[in-house]
Tab-separated table of C-alpha atoms in Angstrom:
chain	number	residue	atom	x	y	z
V	1	HIS	CA	0.000	0.000	0.000
V	2	VAL	CA	0.947	3.642	-0.407
V	3	ILE	CA	-0.292	6.271	2.026
V	4	TYR	CA	-0.684	9.829	0.734
V	5	ASN	CA	-1.105	12.735	3.157
V	6	VAL	CA	-2.033	16.070	1.574
V	7	PHE	CA	-1.443	19.226	3.613
V	8	LYS	CA	-2.413	22.816	2.874
V	9	LYS	CA	0.039	25.583	3.765
V	10	THR	CA	-1.744	28.114	5.952
V	11	SER	CA	-1.048	31.846	6.108
V	12	GLU	CA	0.675	31.180	9.465
V	13	ASP	CA	3.246	28.881	7.776
V	14	GLN	CA	1.718	25.759	9.257
V	15	LEU	CA	0.611	22.566	7.544
V	16	GLN	CA	-3.062	21.615	7.820
V	17	LEU	CA	-3.988	18.020	6.929
V	18	LYS	CA	-6.682	18.133	4.234
V	19	LYS	CA	-6.707	14.599	2.849
V	20	SER	CA	-5.221	11.233	3.728
V	21	VAL	CA	-5.739	8.114	1.620
V	22	VAL	CA	-4.427	4.563	1.483
V	23	VAL	CA	-3.968	3.111	-2.000
V	24	GLU	CA	-3.463	-0.583	-2.615
V	25	VAL	CA	-0.677	-1.464	-5.016
V	26	GLU	CA	-2.086	-4.071	-7.356
V	27	GLU	CA	-1.679	-5.292	-10.910
V	28	ASP	CA	-4.183	-2.766	-12.301
V	29	ASN	CA	-2.593	0.094	-10.310
V	30	ALA	CA	1.058	-0.818	-9.892
V	31	GLU	CA	2.044	2.852	-9.416
V	32	ALA	CA	-0.555	3.483	-6.681
V	33	ILE	CA	-2.200	6.338	-8.603
V	34	ILE	CA	-5.258	8.034	-7.135
V	35	ASP	CA	-7.353	11.083	-7.998
V	36	ILE	CA	-8.486	13.416	-5.231
V	37	ASP	CA	-10.764	16.451	-5.300
V	38	ASP	CA	-9.062	19.774	-5.943
V	39	ILE	CA	-7.893	21.493	-2.762
V	40	PRO	CA	-7.368	25.248	-3.193
V	41	GLY	CA	-4.085	26.742	-1.930
V	42	ASP	CA	-0.431	25.743	-1.773
V	43	LEU	CA	-0.121	22.049	-0.959
V	44	VAL	CA	2.510	19.678	0.402
V	45	VAL	CA	2.067	15.983	-0.354
V	46	TYR	CA	3.901	13.299	1.622
V	47	ALA	CA	3.831	9.656	0.550
V	48	TYR	CA	5.236	6.445	1.981
V	49	GLY	CA	4.785	2.782	1.257
V	50	ILE	CA	3.919	-0.054	3.627
V	51	ARG	CA	4.286	-3.785	3.103
V	52	LEU	CA	2.677	-6.304	5.429
V	53	LYS	CA	5.288	-9.014	5.914
V	54	ASN	CA	3.167	-12.029	6.808
V	55	ALA	CA	-0.287	-13.608	6.542
V	56	ARG	CA	-1.184	-12.732	10.137
V	57	ALA	CA	-0.590	-9.020	9.538
V	58	ARG	CA	-2.481	-9.133	6.233
V	59	ALA	CA	-5.437	-10.880	7.893
V	60	THR	CA	-5.540	-8.370	10.751
V	61	TYR	CA	-5.317	-5.466	8.317
V	62	GLY	CA	-8.161	-6.959	6.267
V	63	ASN	CA	-10.428	-7.030	9.332
V	64	TYR	CA	-10.324	-3.225	9.637
V	65	GLN	CA	-11.580	-0.396	7.446
V	66	VAL	CA	-8.248	1.327	6.806
V	67	GLN	CA	-8.936	4.356	4.649
V	68	THR	CA	-6.454	6.967	5.909
V	69	GLY	CA	-2.933	7.236	7.241
V	70	VAL	CA	-4.432	7.980	10.665
V	71	ASP	CA	-6.349	4.689	10.561
V	72	PHE	CA	-3.159	2.778	9.837
V	73	ALA	CA	-1.188	4.687	12.487
V	74	LYS	CA	-3.811	3.675	15.083
V	75	LEU	CA	-3.328	-0.001	14.194
V	76	ILE	CA	0.397	0.384	14.873
V	77	ALA	CA	0.006	2.603	17.965
V	78	ASN	CA	-2.483	0.185	19.546
V	79	ARG	CA	-0.234	-2.754	18.591
V	80	THR	CA	-3.074	-4.335	16.659
V	81	ILE	CA	-0.376	-4.851	14.033
V	82	GLU	CA	3.180	-5.127	15.338
V	83	MET	CA	5.888	-2.859	13.932
V	84	SER	CA	7.964	-5.973	13.223
V	85	ASP	CA	5.211	-7.163	10.854
V	86	VAL	CA	5.382	-4.053	8.651
V	87	GLN	CA	8.056	-2.732	6.330
V	88	PHE	CA	7.963	1.022	5.625
V	89	THR	CA	9.547	2.884	2.742
V	90	GLN	CA	11.232	6.240	3.188
V	91	THR	CA	8.765	9.130	3.165
V	92	ARG	CA	8.903	11.320	0.060
V	93	GLY	CA	7.306	14.689	-0.446
V	94	THR	CA	6.551	17.325	-3.015
V	95	SER	CA	4.881	20.735	-3.143
V	96	ILE	CA	2.166	21.926	-5.511
V	97	ARG	CA	1.533	25.650	-5.609
V	98	GLN	CA	-1.857	27.307	-6.022
V	99	GLY	CA	-2.916	27.219	-9.680
V	100	GLU	CA	-0.365	24.585	-10.741
V	101	GLN	CA	-1.507	21.271	-12.186
V	102	TYR	CA	1.660	19.324	-11.437
V	103	SER	CA	4.452	19.492	-8.915
V	104	PRO	CA	7.768	20.587	-10.404
V	105	GLN	CA	10.212	17.790	-11.069
V	106	ALA	CA	13.919	17.861	-10.353
V	107	GLY	CA	16.218	16.791	-13.162
V	108	SER	CA	18.531	13.810	-12.971
V	109	GLY	CA	20.992	14.269	-10.111
V	110	GLN	CA	19.030	17.202	-8.675
V	111	VAL	CA	16.682	17.961	-5.793
V	112	LEU	CA	14.243	20.846	-5.409
V	113	PHE	CA	14.666	23.512	-2.738
V	114	TYR	CA	11.449	25.418	-1.964
V	115	PHE	CA	11.688	28.837	-0.320
V	116	SER	CA	9.131	31.189	1.215
V	117	THR	CA	9.123	34.090	3.670
V	118	ASN	CA	6.725	35.766	6.067
V	119	GLY	CA	6.838	38.865	3.878
V	120	TRP	CA	9.436	41.053	5.611
V	121	GLY	CA	12.464	40.138	3.574
V	122	SER	CA	13.907	37.984	0.829
V	123	ILE	CA	16.353	35.099	0.512
V	124	ARG	CA	19.606	35.297	-1.435
V	125	VAL	CA	20.466	31.803	-2.705
V	126	LYS	CA	23.957	30.902	-3.946
V	127	ILE	CA	24.535	27.412	-5.342
V	128	GLY	CA	28.239	26.566	-5.477
V	129	THR	CA	29.935	29.362	-7.410
V	130	ASP	CA	26.840	30.340	-9.449
V	131	ASN	CA	25.402	33.844	-9.336
V	132	ASP	CA	23.031	34.707	-6.495
V	133	ILE	CA	19.283	34.204	-6.940
V	134	ILE	CA	16.876	36.414	-4.980
V	135	ILE	CA	13.672	34.639	-3.885
V	136	THR	CA	10.693	35.481	-1.691
V	137	ASP	CA	8.481	32.567	-2.763
V	138	GLY	CA	9.551	29.885	-5.223
V	139	TYR	CA	11.795	26.907	-5.844
V	140	VAL	CA	15.212	26.169	-7.288
V	141	PRO	CA	16.592	22.892	-8.692
V	142	VAL	CA	19.878	22.110	-6.939
V	143	PRO	CA	22.488	19.490	-7.913
V	144	LEU	CA	22.871	16.731	-5.345
V	145	GLU	CA	25.729	17.399	-2.901
V	146	ALA	CA	25.992	21.036	-4.016
V	147	VAL	CA	26.896	23.582	-1.346
V	148	VAL	CA	24.019	26.048	-0.961
V	149	THR	CA	24.512	29.345	0.865
V	150	LEU	CA	21.367	31.128	2.035
V	151	THR	CA	21.380	34.743	3.204
V	152	ALA	CA	18.355	36.329	4.846
V	153	VAL	CA	17.915	39.901	3.586
V	154	ALA	CA	15.574	41.856	5.862
V	155	GLU	CA	13.489	44.852	4.979
V	156	THR	CA	14.314	47.962	7.005
V	157	GLY	CA	13.140	47.697	10.603
V	158	HIS	CA	12.817	43.911	10.741
V	159	GLY	CA	15.115	41.566	12.656
V	160	PHE	CA	15.812	38.046	11.418
V	161	LYS	CA	14.005	35.367	13.422
V	162	GLY	CA	15.291	32.150	11.845
V	163	TRP	CA	15.178	29.420	9.199
V	164	TYR	CA	12.299	26.952	9.574
V	165	ASN	CA	11.368	23.696	7.928
V	166	ASN	CA	7.906	24.361	6.550
V	167	GLY	CA	5.272	23.310	9.085
V	168	GLU	CA	7.622	23.462	12.093
V	169	GLN	CA	7.425	26.089	14.839
V	170	THR	CA	11.059	25.904	15.975
V	171	PRO	CA	13.860	27.224	13.739
V	172	PHE	CA	16.611	24.831	12.741
V	173	ALA	CA	19.033	27.800	12.465
V	174	THR	CA	18.968	31.451	13.542
V	175	THR	CA	22.003	32.969	11.829
V	176	ALA	CA	21.208	35.224	8.864
V	177	GLN	CA	23.641	33.282	6.661
V	178	LEU	CA	23.409	29.519	6.429
V	179	THR	CA	25.311	26.914	4.419
V	180	ILE	CA	23.793	23.503	3.727
V	181	VAL	CA	24.613	20.578	1.457
V	182	ALA	CA	21.863	19.464	-0.945
V	183	GLN	CA	21.059	15.861	-0.060
V	184	GLU	CA	17.255	15.825	-0.248
V	185	MET	CA	14.293	18.022	-1.105
V	186	ARG	CA	13.931	20.957	1.306
V	187	ASP	CA	11.052	23.341	2.002
V	188	ILE	CA	12.507	26.273	3.952
V	189	VAL	CA	10.778	29.330	5.392
V	190	ALA	CA	12.682	32.487	6.396
V	191	ARG	CA	10.966	34.559	9.070
V	192	TRP	CA	11.568	38.043	10.414
V	193	ASN	CA	10.220	39.913	13.430
V	194	GLU	CA	8.089	43.011	12.986
V	195	TRP	CA	10.785	45.049	14.674
V	196	GLU	CA	14.571	45.142	14.611
V	197	GLY	CA	16.171	42.570	16.902
V	198	LEU	CA	15.067	39.334	18.525
V	199	GLU	CA	11.675	38.623	20.048
């Protein structure tokens, strides 16, 4: 099975779960494709696969109406199905912006870096030795293992608050300049305070 969780990005830079579905991988749908109703707004979609390792786990699963990721998580949390009886894939994610029909795809040997701000500044992105790119809301394809330098550029009167993974409330870094190595897709939010300095 593949579990898809679709989140909407709120105006407060949080992720709000809008849809969760479990799709069976079978001969007629080997790629676990599913159509869902249109959800307005900027979306983040996370997907992961599960494989039930034995007949006991498959029988237990079949006795329940598992329609969402939450349903499956309850089976694991309540130990109705043991963790040792399930194999999980790595979670993968993508973003789909308002008005877009498809999520952007990274080229071979690349990952996508998504950037957004809370509106009081911009982000200067430097990939390796390339020229700087100025972004307030968008994405950039980045070669795997490339060194990416991010600089938070504040508008006058606003102090830098930190770099956040989208949907998280605690910054993973608070320095205005940050260097990271591109190893996976990232969705990064730069935030500033309304006034100069720290909160």
